[in-house]
Amino acid sequence: MEKEENQLLSTGTIEAGIFSDRIKTVIILGNIITFVVLASSLIVIFIDFSNRNFFEQELIKAKELAERSVKVKEHFLANISHEIRTPMNAISGLTKILLRLSPSQKQKEYLEAIKASSDMLIVIINDILDLSKAQAGKMVFDRSEFRLTQLVSSITDLLHSKAEEKNLKLSTSVDDNIPEILIGDAVRLNQIILNLVSNSMKFTEEGEIDLNVEILEQKRGEVLLKFTVSDTGIGIPEEIMPVIFESFTQASTEITRKYGGTGLGLNIVKELVELQGGSIKVISKVNQGTEFSFSMLFPLAKQKLTDGFTSGTAINNISKTKLNGLNVLLVEDNMINQMVAQAVLNEFGCKTITADNGKAALEKIQKMKPDIILMDIQMPEMSGYEVTQIIRNEMPEPLCSIPIIAMTANAGKSDEKKCLDSGMDDFISKPFDENDLYNKLLYWSESKNAGIENPLFIEKPAIPGLFSSTRINPKTKADVINLFIELTPKAIKNMKKHNQEGNLKMLSNEAHKIRPSFSIIDNPNLESLLAQIEDLSKEGKTKEIISYTLVQLEKACEIAIEELRDELKQLQIS
């Protein structure tokens, strides 16, 4: 019995051992499977993370590449437009001069054809630039007061002769209930309407073109207007309608050959309207005509304009006596710029005090106590920003509150903001527009007494130059020419010296200093070369590259000086 029990116990022990081994095996297998599953999961997660990280890096690279491409495109367009514009402006300008020299009838026809072609090319260049700005989201719109009736009238006056040439009737209708003064970008609105009316005129052989402006809705302080341009022209095929506002789109190659154009006009119109919060649509039937209409919202002006197209335009009807006796401190280190500005200020009836640098300006402010300061920005020893900060922070009343108007050749929005941030009150670019300068002086002379805050700042086109001015008398012109002939070779010599010594900052400063002088004498080629030298020195280009441009500048200056000597002889004869 005991033997059997021992045998059973032995058998049970063996079976228990076998069972235990099996359990161990199962546990080990389970652990192995668990490890494999976990490892696989980790591998999958790692691969997924690696892929995601890879794609994220690729997206970042693609984004950076796209941004670089946009910058390259903008840089290319800016450079190429400048390079094309400069000779085209010269061609157009010289053609106008030749037309005034009593050419024969045949010569006149050729010259008018040259002028029309060059003007058209400039329009195309401007269209391409506007489209690029709009697509890049860099289009900046003005908010100034303007008269809609005057804007519409100026467009019809401009296109009236063209309509007569084609025996077309051009009519306009502006709702009498539209407020007289609106706030918006008058230049861009003019561009939109002019594009649409010109487009209708191009594709209309007989009949009429109508421009109609009506009120859709008027709320407190703003009005929604609808502009409609309709014609009796060739119309637009139905299949083209969905893409009519796309870039470089025309109905057919036959249309392009017959009527010309780039197909950019309508695309720019659409961009300009929509970027200002408006909408545009078109209705058309082949051989019956086309109707373009767009709607835009305009704030209403709180007060009426005294005169002109916008608040900063012509001053023809304003009495010049309003500036008589105004004490103006002109801070300008360039003698030619100083002479021209002083001549214009004298014509305004101002009493002009001049300072060649910032230190002299601070001394004259304390002694002369001027009413207004015209402040150059880039000067040796002390910049216009530094002078302004000393006036604002260290001088007592009322000297610290004298209105300061910046005068600079750098006419960008960032430069304007920097001037205002430094404590200046207003901004005008060089070469300045005489009407613009007069308006700003008038505003600040009145604002000083009335305690008015800063006005709206409007970017203005500069006058072509000294010889386009009707205010500069022959003696002043002769003085400016003599000064230019005397100082320019010295400035070029200094620039060559700075380049050889590798002093690019001094080179850039010298180029910037004399650049407005080249604008004054109506020589865009010289101004362009000088701008290149300024840019090259700022970019840290090699001596050899800058030397090449300096040689071009020196040769161009020699030619210009010879022409100016001829101009001097003419002034002496007259």
Coordinates of C-alpha atoms in Angstrom, one line a residue:
M1 CA 0.0 0.0 0.0
E2 CA 2.7 2.3 1.0
K3 CA 4.6 1.3 -2.1
E4 CA 1.7 2.2 -4.3
E5 CA 1.3 5.6 -2.6
N6 CA 5.0 6.3 -3.1
Q7 CA 4.7 5.4 -6.8
L8 CA 1.6 7.6 -7.2
L9 CA 3.4 10.4 -5.4
S10 CA 6.4 10.0 -7.7
T11 CA 4.2 9.9 -10.8
G12 CA 2.4 13.1 -9.6
T13 CA 5.7 14.8 -8.9
I14 CA 6.8 14.0 -12.4
E15 CA 3.5 15.1 -14.0
A16 CA 3.7 18.3 -11.9
G17 CA 7.2 19.0 -13.1
I18 CA 6.1 18.4 -16.7
F19 CA 3.1 20.7 -16.2
S20 CA 5.3 23.3 -14.5
D21 CA 7.7 23.2 -17.4
R22 CA 4.8 23.6 -19.9
I23 CA 3.5 26.6 -17.9
K24 CA 7.0 28.1 -17.9
T25 CA 7.2 27.5 -21.6
V26 CA 3.8 29.2 -22.1
I27 CA 4.9 32.1 -19.9
I28 CA 8.1 32.5 -21.9
L29 CA 6.3 32.3 -25.2
G30 CA 3.8 34.8 -23.9
N31 CA 6.6 37.1 -22.9
I32 CA 8.3 36.7 -26.2
I33 CA 5.0 37.4 -28.1
T34 CA 4.3 40.4 -25.9
F35 CA 7.9 41.7 -26.5
V36 CA 7.5 41.2 -30.3
V37 CA 4.2 43.0 -30.3
L38 CA 5.6 45.9 -28.2
A39 CA 8.7 46.1 -30.3
S40 CA 6.6 46.1 -33.5
S41 CA 4.4 48.8 -32.1
L42 CA 7.4 50.8 -31.2
I43 CA 8.9 50.3 -34.6
V44 CA 5.6 51.4 -36.2
I45 CA 5.4 54.4 -33.9
F46 CA 9.0 55.3 -34.6
I47 CA 8.5 55.0 -38.4
D48 CA 5.3 57.0 -38.2
F49 CA 7.1 59.7 -36.1
S50 CA 10.1 59.7 -38.5
N51 CA 7.8 60.0 -41.5
R52 CA 5.8 62.8 -39.9
N53 CA 9.0 64.5 -38.9
F54 CA 10.3 64.0 -42.5
F55 CA 7.2 65.4 -44.0
E56 CA 7.2 68.4 -41.6
Q57 CA 10.7 69.2 -42.6
E58 CA 9.9 68.9 -46.2
L59 CA 6.9 71.2 -45.7
I60 CA 9.1 73.7 -44.0
K61 CA 11.6 73.5 -46.8
A62 CA 8.9 73.9 -49.4
K63 CA 7.5 76.9 -47.5
E64 CA 10.9 78.5 -47.3
L65 CA 11.5 77.8 -51.0
A66 CA 8.2 79.4 -51.9
E67 CA 9.0 82.5 -49.8
R68 CA 12.4 82.8 -51.4
S69 CA 10.8 82.5 -54.8
V70 CA 8.3 85.3 -54.0
K71 CA 11.2 87.5 -52.8
V72 CA 13.3 86.7 -55.9
K73 CA 10.2 87.5 -58.1
E74 CA 9.6 90.8 -56.3
H75 CA 13.3 91.7 -56.6
F76 CA 13.4 90.8 -60.2
L77 CA 10.2 92.8 -61.1
A78 CA 11.4 95.8 -59.1
N79 CA 14.8 95.7 -60.9
I80 CA 13.5 95.0 -64.4
S81 CA 10.8 97.6 -64.1
H82 CA 13.4 100.2 -63.0
E83 CA 15.7 99.3 -65.8
I84 CA 12.9 99.5 -68.4
R85 CA 11.2 102.5 -67.0
T86 CA 14.4 104.7 -67.0
P87 CA 15.0 104.5 -70.8
M88 CA 11.3 104.5 -71.6
N89 CA 10.8 107.7 -69.6
A90 CA 13.8 109.2 -71.5
I91 CA 12.3 108.2 -74.9
S92 CA 8.9 109.6 -74.0
G93 CA 10.4 112.8 -72.5
L94 CA 12.7 113.4 -75.5
T95 CA 9.9 112.8 -77.9
K96 CA 7.8 115.5 -76.2
I97 CA 10.7 117.9 -76.5
L98 CA 11.0 117.1 -80.2
L99 CA 7.3 117.6 -80.7
R100 CA 7.6 121.2 -79.3
L101 CA 10.4 122.0 -81.9
S102 CA 7.9 122.5 -84.8
P103 CA 8.6 119.3 -86.7
S104 CA 7.2 118.7 -90.2
Q105 CA 3.9 116.9 -90.5
K106 CA 5.6 113.6 -91.4
Q107 CA 8.1 114.0 -88.5
K108 CA 5.2 114.8 -86.2
E109 CA 3.4 111.6 -87.2
Y110 CA 6.5 109.5 -86.5
L111 CA 7.1 111.2 -83.2
E112 CA 3.5 110.8 -82.0
A113 CA 3.7 107.1 -82.9
I114 CA 7.0 106.8 -80.8
K115 CA 5.4 108.6 -77.9
A116 CA 2.2 106.5 -78.0
S117 CA 4.3 103.3 -78.1
S118 CA 6.5 104.3 -75.2
D119 CA 3.5 105.4 -73.2
M120 CA 1.8 102.1 -73.8
L121 CA 4.9 100.1 -72.8
I122 CA 5.1 102.1 -69.5
V123 CA 1.4 101.3 -68.9
I124 CA 2.1 97.5 -69.4
I125 CA 5.1 97.7 -67.0
N126 CA 2.9 99.4 -64.4
D127 CA 0.2 96.8 -64.9
I128 CA 2.6 93.9 -64.3
L129 CA 3.9 95.6 -61.1
D130 CA 0.4 96.3 -59.8
L131 CA -0.6 92.7 -60.4
S132 CA 2.5 91.4 -58.7
K133 CA 1.9 93.6 -55.6
A134 CA -1.8 92.6 -55.4
Q135 CA -1.0 88.9 -55.6
A136 CA 1.7 89.3 -53.0
G137 CA -0.7 91.1 -50.7
K138 CA 1.5 94.2 -50.6
M139 CA -0.9 96.6 -52.2
V140 CA -1.3 99.6 -49.9
F141 CA -4.5 101.7 -50.4
D142 CA -4.7 105.4 -49.5
R143 CA -7.5 106.9 -47.4
S144 CA -7.8 110.5 -48.5
E145 CA -10.7 112.9 -49.3
F146 CA -11.6 113.3 -53.0
R147 CA -14.5 114.5 -55.2
L148 CA -16.1 111.8 -57.2
T149 CA -17.5 114.2 -59.8
Q150 CA -14.1 115.6 -60.5
L151 CA -12.6 112.1 -60.8
V152 CA -15.3 111.0 -63.3
S153 CA -14.9 114.3 -65.2
S154 CA -11.1 113.9 -65.5
I155 CA -11.6 110.4 -67.0
T156 CA -14.1 111.6 -69.6
D157 CA -11.8 114.5 -70.5
L158 CA -8.9 112.2 -70.9
L159 CA -10.8 109.8 -73.2
H160 CA -13.0 112.3 -75.0
S161 CA -10.6 112.7 -78.0
K162 CA -10.2 108.9 -78.4
A163 CA -14.0 108.5 -78.5
E164 CA -14.3 111.2 -81.1
E165 CA -11.6 109.5 -83.3
K166 CA -13.8 106.3 -83.3
N167 CA -17.1 108.3 -83.7
L168 CA -18.3 106.9 -80.4
K169 CA -20.6 108.6 -77.9
L170 CA -19.1 108.7 -74.4
S171 CA -21.6 109.6 -71.7
T172 CA -21.5 109.7 -67.9
S173 CA -24.1 109.9 -65.2
V174 CA -23.4 110.4 -61.5
D175 CA -26.3 110.2 -59.0
D176 CA -27.0 113.7 -57.6
N177 CA -27.6 112.2 -54.2
I178 CA -24.0 110.9 -53.8
P179 CA -22.2 113.0 -51.2
E180 CA -19.8 115.5 -52.6
I181 CA -16.7 114.4 -50.7
L182 CA -15.7 110.7 -50.2
I183 CA -12.8 109.0 -48.5
G184 CA -10.8 106.4 -50.3
D185 CA -8.0 105.7 -52.8
A186 CA -8.8 108.1 -55.6
V187 CA -5.8 107.0 -57.7
R188 CA -6.8 103.3 -57.6
L189 CA -10.5 104.1 -58.2
N190 CA -9.4 106.2 -61.2
Q191 CA -7.3 103.2 -62.4
I192 CA -10.3 100.8 -62.1
I193 CA -12.7 103.0 -64.0
L194 CA -10.1 104.1 -66.6
N195 CA -9.3 100.4 -67.3
L196 CA -12.9 99.5 -67.8
V197 CA -13.8 102.4 -70.0
S198 CA -10.6 102.1 -72.1
N199 CA -11.4 98.3 -72.4
S200 CA -14.9 99.1 -73.7
M201 CA -13.6 101.7 -76.1
K202 CA -11.1 99.3 -77.5
F203 CA -13.7 96.6 -78.3
T204 CA -16.5 99.0 -79.5
E205 CA -16.4 100.0 -83.2
E206 CA -19.8 101.9 -83.2
G207 CA -22.4 103.1 -80.8
E208 CA -21.8 104.3 -77.3
I209 CA -20.1 103.8 -74.0
D210 CA -21.8 104.7 -70.7
L211 CA -20.4 105.2 -67.3
N212 CA -23.0 105.3 -64.5
V213 CA -22.5 105.8 -60.8
E214 CA -25.4 105.3 -58.4
I215 CA -26.1 104.8 -54.7
L216 CA -27.0 101.3 -53.5
E217 CA -27.1 102.0 -49.8
Q218 CA -26.2 104.9 -47.5
K219 CA -25.6 104.5 -43.8
R220 CA -24.4 106.9 -41.2
G221 CA -20.9 107.8 -42.2
E222 CA -20.5 105.7 -45.3
V223 CA -22.1 105.0 -48.7
L224 CA -22.2 101.9 -51.0
L225 CA -21.8 102.9 -54.6
K226 CA -22.3 100.9 -57.8
F227 CA -20.2 101.8 -60.9
T228 CA -21.4 100.5 -64.3
V229 CA -19.6 100.7 -67.6
S230 CA -21.6 99.5 -70.5
D231 CA -20.9 99.4 -74.3
T232 CA -22.3 98.3 -77.6
G233 CA -19.1 96.5 -78.6
I234 CA -18.3 93.0 -79.9
G235 CA -19.3 91.3 -76.6
I236 CA -17.6 88.3 -74.8
P237 CA -18.3 84.6 -75.9
E238 CA -20.1 82.6 -73.2
E239 CA -17.3 80.1 -72.9
I240 CA -14.8 82.8 -72.0
M241 CA -16.9 84.4 -69.3
P242 CA -15.7 82.2 -66.4
V243 CA -12.1 83.1 -67.1
I244 CA -12.4 86.7 -68.3
F245 CA -10.8 88.1 -65.1
E246 CA -7.8 85.7 -65.2
S247 CA -4.3 87.0 -66.0
F248 CA -3.3 87.2 -69.7
T249 CA -6.8 86.1 -70.9
Q250 CA -8.4 87.3 -74.1
A251 CA -11.3 85.9 -76.1
S252 CA -9.0 84.6 -78.9
T253 CA -5.7 85.0 -80.6
E254 CA -7.6 86.8 -83.4
I255 CA -8.8 89.4 -80.8
T256 CA -5.2 89.8 -79.6
R257 CA -3.9 90.4 -83.1
K258 CA -6.7 92.8 -84.0
Y259 CA -7.0 94.8 -80.8
G260 CA -3.7 94.2 -79.0
G261 CA -3.3 94.2 -75.2
T262 CA -1.8 91.9 -72.7
G263 CA -5.0 90.5 -71.0
L264 CA -3.9 92.0 -67.7
G265 CA -6.3 94.9 -67.4
L266 CA -9.4 93.1 -66.2
N267 CA -7.4 90.9 -63.8
I268 CA -5.9 94.0 -62.2
V269 CA -9.4 95.6 -62.0
K270 CA -10.8 92.6 -60.1
E271 CA -7.8 92.5 -57.7
L272 CA -8.1 96.2 -57.0
V273 CA -11.8 96.0 -56.4
E274 CA -11.8 92.9 -54.2
L275 CA -8.7 94.0 -52.1
Q276 CA -10.8 97.1 -51.1
G277 CA -13.7 94.9 -50.1
G278 CA -15.8 95.3 -53.2
S279 CA -17.2 92.9 -55.8
I280 CA -17.3 93.0 -59.6
K281 CA -19.4 91.1 -62.2
V282 CA -19.9 91.1 -66.0
I283 CA -22.9 90.6 -68.3
S284 CA -22.3 90.2 -72.0
K285 CA -23.7 89.0 -75.3
V286 CA -21.7 88.5 -78.5
N287 CA -22.3 91.4 -81.0
Q288 CA -24.6 93.2 -78.6
G289 CA -22.3 94.6 -75.9
T290 CA -20.9 94.2 -72.5
E291 CA -21.7 95.6 -69.0
F292 CA -19.1 95.6 -66.2
S293 CA -20.3 96.7 -62.8
F294 CA -18.6 96.8 -59.4
S295 CA -19.7 98.0 -56.0
M296 CA -17.5 99.6 -53.3
L297 CA -18.0 101.1 -49.8
F298 CA -16.7 104.6 -49.2
P299 CA -16.6 106.5 -45.8
L300 CA -17.9 110.0 -45.9
A301 CA -15.7 113.1 -45.2
K302 CA -16.6 115.1 -42.1
Q303 CA -15.7 118.4 -43.8
K304 CA -15.5 119.8 -47.3
L305 CA -12.3 120.2 -49.2
T306 CA -11.1 123.7 -49.9
D307 CA -10.0 122.8 -53.4
G308 CA -8.7 120.1 -55.8
F309 CA -8.9 116.5 -56.5
T310 CA -7.7 115.3 -53.1
S311 CA -6.8 117.0 -49.9
G312 CA -3.1 117.3 -51.0
T313 CA -3.4 118.4 -54.6
A314 CA -3.3 121.6 -56.6
I315 CA -3.2 124.9 -54.8
N316 CA -4.0 127.1 -57.8
N317 CA -6.9 128.8 -56.2
I318 CA -5.3 129.3 -52.8
S319 CA -3.8 132.7 -52.0
K320 CA 0.0 132.5 -51.7
T321 CA -0.1 135.3 -49.2
K322 CA -1.1 132.9 -46.5
L323 CA 2.6 131.9 -46.0
N324 CA 4.0 135.5 -46.1
G325 CA 6.4 136.0 -43.3
L326 CA 6.4 132.4 -42.2
N327 CA 9.8 131.7 -40.6
V328 CA 11.1 128.3 -42.0
L329 CA 14.3 126.7 -40.9
L330 CA 15.7 124.6 -43.7
V331 CA 18.1 121.9 -42.5
E332 CA 19.9 120.6 -45.6
D333 CA 23.5 119.6 -46.1
N334 CA 23.3 119.4 -49.9
M335 CA 24.0 122.9 -51.3
I336 CA 22.0 122.3 -54.5
N337 CA 19.0 121.0 -52.7
Q338 CA 19.3 123.9 -50.3
M339 CA 19.4 126.4 -53.1
V340 CA 16.3 125.0 -54.9
A341 CA 14.2 124.6 -51.7
Q342 CA 15.1 128.1 -50.6
A343 CA 14.1 129.5 -54.0
V344 CA 10.7 127.8 -53.7
L345 CA 10.2 128.9 -50.1
N346 CA 11.0 132.5 -51.2
E347 CA 8.4 132.3 -53.9
F348 CA 5.9 131.2 -51.2
G349 CA 6.7 134.4 -49.3
C350 CA 8.5 132.6 -46.4
K351 CA 11.5 133.9 -44.5
T352 CA 14.1 131.2 -44.9
I353 CA 16.8 130.3 -42.4
T354 CA 19.3 127.6 -43.5
A355 CA 21.5 125.2 -41.6
D356 CA 24.0 122.8 -43.2
N357 CA 24.0 120.2 -40.4
G358 CA 22.3 119.1 -37.3
K359 CA 24.5 121.0 -34.8
A360 CA 24.0 124.3 -36.7
A361 CA 20.2 123.6 -36.7
L362 CA 20.0 123.3 -32.9
E363 CA 21.9 126.6 -32.5
K364 CA 19.6 128.4 -35.0
I365 CA 16.5 127.0 -33.4
Q366 CA 17.4 128.6 -30.1
K367 CA 18.4 131.9 -31.6
M368 CA 15.9 132.3 -34.4
K369 CA 12.9 130.5 -33.0
P370 CA 11.4 129.4 -36.4
D371 CA 7.7 128.6 -37.0
I372 CA 8.4 125.4 -38.9
I373 CA 11.4 123.2 -39.5
L374 CA 12.1 121.3 -42.8
M375 CA 14.5 118.6 -41.7
D376 CA 16.8 116.5 -43.9
I377 CA 17.3 113.0 -42.6
Q378 CA 20.7 111.7 -43.6
M379 CA 23.4 114.3 -42.6
P380 CA 27.0 113.9 -41.4
E381 CA 27.7 113.9 -37.6
M382 CA 24.0 114.1 -36.6
S383 CA 21.0 112.6 -38.4
G384 CA 17.7 114.3 -38.7
Y385 CA 16.3 111.7 -36.3
E386 CA 18.8 112.6 -33.6
V387 CA 18.2 116.4 -34.1
T388 CA 14.5 115.8 -33.8
Q389 CA 14.8 113.8 -30.6
I390 CA 17.0 116.5 -29.0
I391 CA 14.4 119.2 -29.9
R392 CA 11.5 117.1 -28.5
N393 CA 13.2 115.9 -25.4
E394 CA 15.7 118.6 -24.3
M395 CA 14.4 121.9 -25.5
P396 CA 11.8 124.0 -23.5
E397 CA 8.4 125.1 -24.7
P398 CA 7.6 126.4 -27.2
L399 CA 10.7 125.2 -29.1
C400 CA 10.1 121.6 -28.4
S401 CA 6.7 121.8 -30.1
I402 CA 7.8 123.4 -33.4
P403 CA 6.3 121.4 -36.3
I404 CA 9.0 119.4 -38.0
I405 CA 8.6 118.1 -41.6
A406 CA 11.0 115.4 -42.8
M407 CA 12.6 115.8 -46.2
T408 CA 14.3 112.7 -47.5
A409 CA 15.1 110.9 -50.7
N410 CA 14.0 107.6 -49.1
A411 CA 10.3 107.7 -49.8
G412 CA 9.1 104.3 -48.5
K413 CA 6.3 103.7 -46.0
S414 CA 8.9 102.3 -43.5
D415 CA 10.9 105.5 -43.8
E416 CA 7.8 107.6 -43.3
K417 CA 7.0 105.6 -40.1
K418 CA 10.5 106.0 -38.8
C419 CA 10.3 109.8 -39.2
L420 CA 7.0 109.9 -37.4
D421 CA 8.2 107.6 -34.6
S422 CA 11.2 109.8 -34.0
G423 CA 8.9 112.8 -33.2
M424 CA 8.5 114.5 -36.6
D425 CA 5.1 115.7 -37.6
D426 CA 5.0 115.1 -41.4
F427 CA 7.0 113.7 -44.3
I428 CA 7.8 114.8 -47.8
S429 CA 10.0 113.0 -50.4
K430 CA 12.8 114.6 -52.4
P431 CA 12.6 115.9 -55.1
F432 CA 9.5 117.5 -53.6
D433 CA 6.3 118.5 -55.2
E434 CA 5.8 122.3 -54.8
N435 CA 2.1 122.0 -54.3
D436 CA 2.6 119.3 -51.7
L437 CA 5.2 121.4 -49.9
Y438 CA 2.9 124.4 -49.9
N439 CA 0.0 122.5 -48.5
K440 CA 2.0 121.0 -45.7
L441 CA 3.5 124.3 -44.7
L442 CA 0.1 125.9 -44.8
Y443 CA -1.5 123.1 -42.8
W444 CA 1.2 123.1 -40.1
S445 CA 1.4 126.9 -39.9
E446 CA -2.4 126.9 -39.2
S447 CA -2.3 123.8 -37.0
K448 CA 0.4 125.3 -34.8
N449 CA -2.1 128.1 -33.8
A450 CA -5.2 125.9 -33.8
G451 CA -3.7 122.9 -31.9
I452 CA -4.7 120.4 -34.6
E453 CA -3.3 116.9 -34.5
N454 CA -1.5 115.2 -37.4
P455 CA -3.3 115.1 -40.8
L456 CA -3.7 112.0 -43.0
F457 CA -0.4 111.3 -44.7
I458 CA -0.6 110.9 -48.5
E459 CA 2.2 109.8 -50.7
K460 CA 2.7 112.3 -53.5
P461 CA 4.5 112.1 -56.9
A462 CA 7.6 114.2 -57.1
I463 CA 8.0 116.9 -59.7
P464 CA 10.3 115.8 -62.6
G465 CA 13.0 118.2 -61.6
L466 CA 14.3 121.8 -61.5
F467 CA 13.8 122.6 -65.2
S468 CA 10.2 121.5 -65.0
S469 CA 9.4 124.0 -62.3
T470 CA 7.7 127.2 -63.2
R471 CA 8.7 128.9 -60.0
I472 CA 12.5 128.8 -60.4
N473 CA 13.8 131.9 -62.1
P474 CA 16.7 131.8 -64.7
K475 CA 19.2 133.2 -62.2
T476 CA 18.5 130.5 -59.7
K477 CA 18.7 127.8 -62.4
A478 CA 22.1 129.2 -63.5
D479 CA 23.3 129.2 -59.9
V480 CA 22.2 125.6 -59.4
I481 CA 23.8 124.5 -62.6
N482 CA 27.1 126.2 -61.7
L483 CA 27.0 124.5 -58.2
F484 CA 26.2 121.1 -59.8
I485 CA 29.2 121.5 -62.2
E486 CA 31.5 122.5 -59.3
L487 CA 30.4 119.9 -56.7
T488 CA 29.6 116.7 -58.7
P489 CA 33.1 115.9 -59.9
K490 CA 34.3 116.3 -56.3
A491 CA 31.6 113.9 -55.1
I492 CA 32.5 111.3 -57.6
K493 CA 36.2 111.6 -56.7
N494 CA 35.2 111.1 -53.0
M495 CA 33.1 108.0 -53.9
K496 CA 36.0 106.5 -55.9
K497 CA 38.3 107.1 -52.9
H498 CA 35.9 105.5 -50.4
N499 CA 35.5 102.5 -52.8
Q500 CA 39.3 102.0 -53.0
E501 CA 39.6 102.2 -49.2
G502 CA 36.8 99.7 -48.8
N503 CA 34.8 102.3 -46.8
L504 CA 31.3 101.2 -48.1
K505 CA 29.4 103.2 -45.5
M506 CA 31.0 106.5 -46.5
L507 CA 30.5 105.6 -50.1
S508 CA 26.8 104.9 -49.5
N509 CA 26.4 108.2 -47.6
E510 CA 28.1 110.2 -50.3
A511 CA 25.9 108.6 -53.0
H512 CA 22.8 109.2 -50.9
K513 CA 23.8 112.8 -50.3
I514 CA 24.2 113.9 -54.0
R515 CA 21.3 111.7 -55.3
P516 CA 18.6 114.3 -55.0
S517 CA 20.8 116.8 -57.0
F518 CA 20.6 114.5 -60.0
S519 CA 16.8 114.4 -59.7
I520 CA 16.7 118.2 -59.6
I521 CA 18.5 118.5 -63.0
D522 CA 16.1 116.1 -64.7
N523 CA 18.6 113.3 -65.4
P524 CA 17.0 109.9 -64.6
N525 CA 20.0 108.0 -66.0
L526 CA 22.4 109.6 -63.5
E527 CA 19.9 109.1 -60.7
S528 CA 19.6 105.4 -61.6
L529 CA 23.4 104.9 -61.7
L530 CA 23.7 106.6 -58.3
A531 CA 20.9 104.5 -56.8
Q532 CA 22.8 101.4 -58.0
I533 CA 26.0 102.5 -56.4
E534 CA 24.1 103.2 -53.1
D535 CA 22.5 99.7 -53.2
L536 CA 25.8 98.0 -54.2
S537 CA 27.6 99.6 -51.3
K538 CA 24.9 98.7 -48.8
E539 CA 24.9 95.1 -50.0
G540 CA 28.7 94.9 -49.5
K541 CA 29.6 94.2 -53.1
T542 CA 33.3 94.0 -54.3
K543 CA 35.4 97.0 -55.3
E544 CA 35.5 95.7 -58.9
I545 CA 31.7 95.6 -59.3
I546 CA 31.3 99.1 -57.7
S547 CA 34.2 100.5 -59.7
Y548 CA 32.5 99.5 -63.0
T549 CA 29.3 101.4 -62.1
L550 CA 31.4 104.4 -60.8
V551 CA 33.1 104.6 -64.2
Q552 CA 29.7 104.6 -65.9
L553 CA 28.5 107.3 -63.6
E554 CA 31.6 109.4 -64.2
K555 CA 31.2 109.2 -68.0
A556 CA 27.5 110.0 -67.8
C557 CA 28.3 113.0 -65.6
E558 CA 30.8 114.3 -68.1
I559 CA 28.1 114.2 -70.8
A560 CA 25.5 115.8 -68.4
I561 CA 27.9 118.6 -67.5
E562 CA 28.5 119.5 -71.1
E563 CA 24.7 119.6 -71.7
L564 CA 24.3 121.8 -68.6
R565 CA 27.0 124.2 -69.9
D566 CA 24.9 124.5 -73.1
E567 CA 21.9 125.2 -70.9
L568 CA 23.8 127.9 -69.1
K569 CA 24.6 129.6 -72.5
Q570 CA 20.9 129.5 -73.3
L571 CA 20.0 131.1 -69.9
Q572 CA 22.5 133.9 -70.5
I573 CA 21.1 134.6 -74.0
S574 CA 17.6 134.8 -72.7

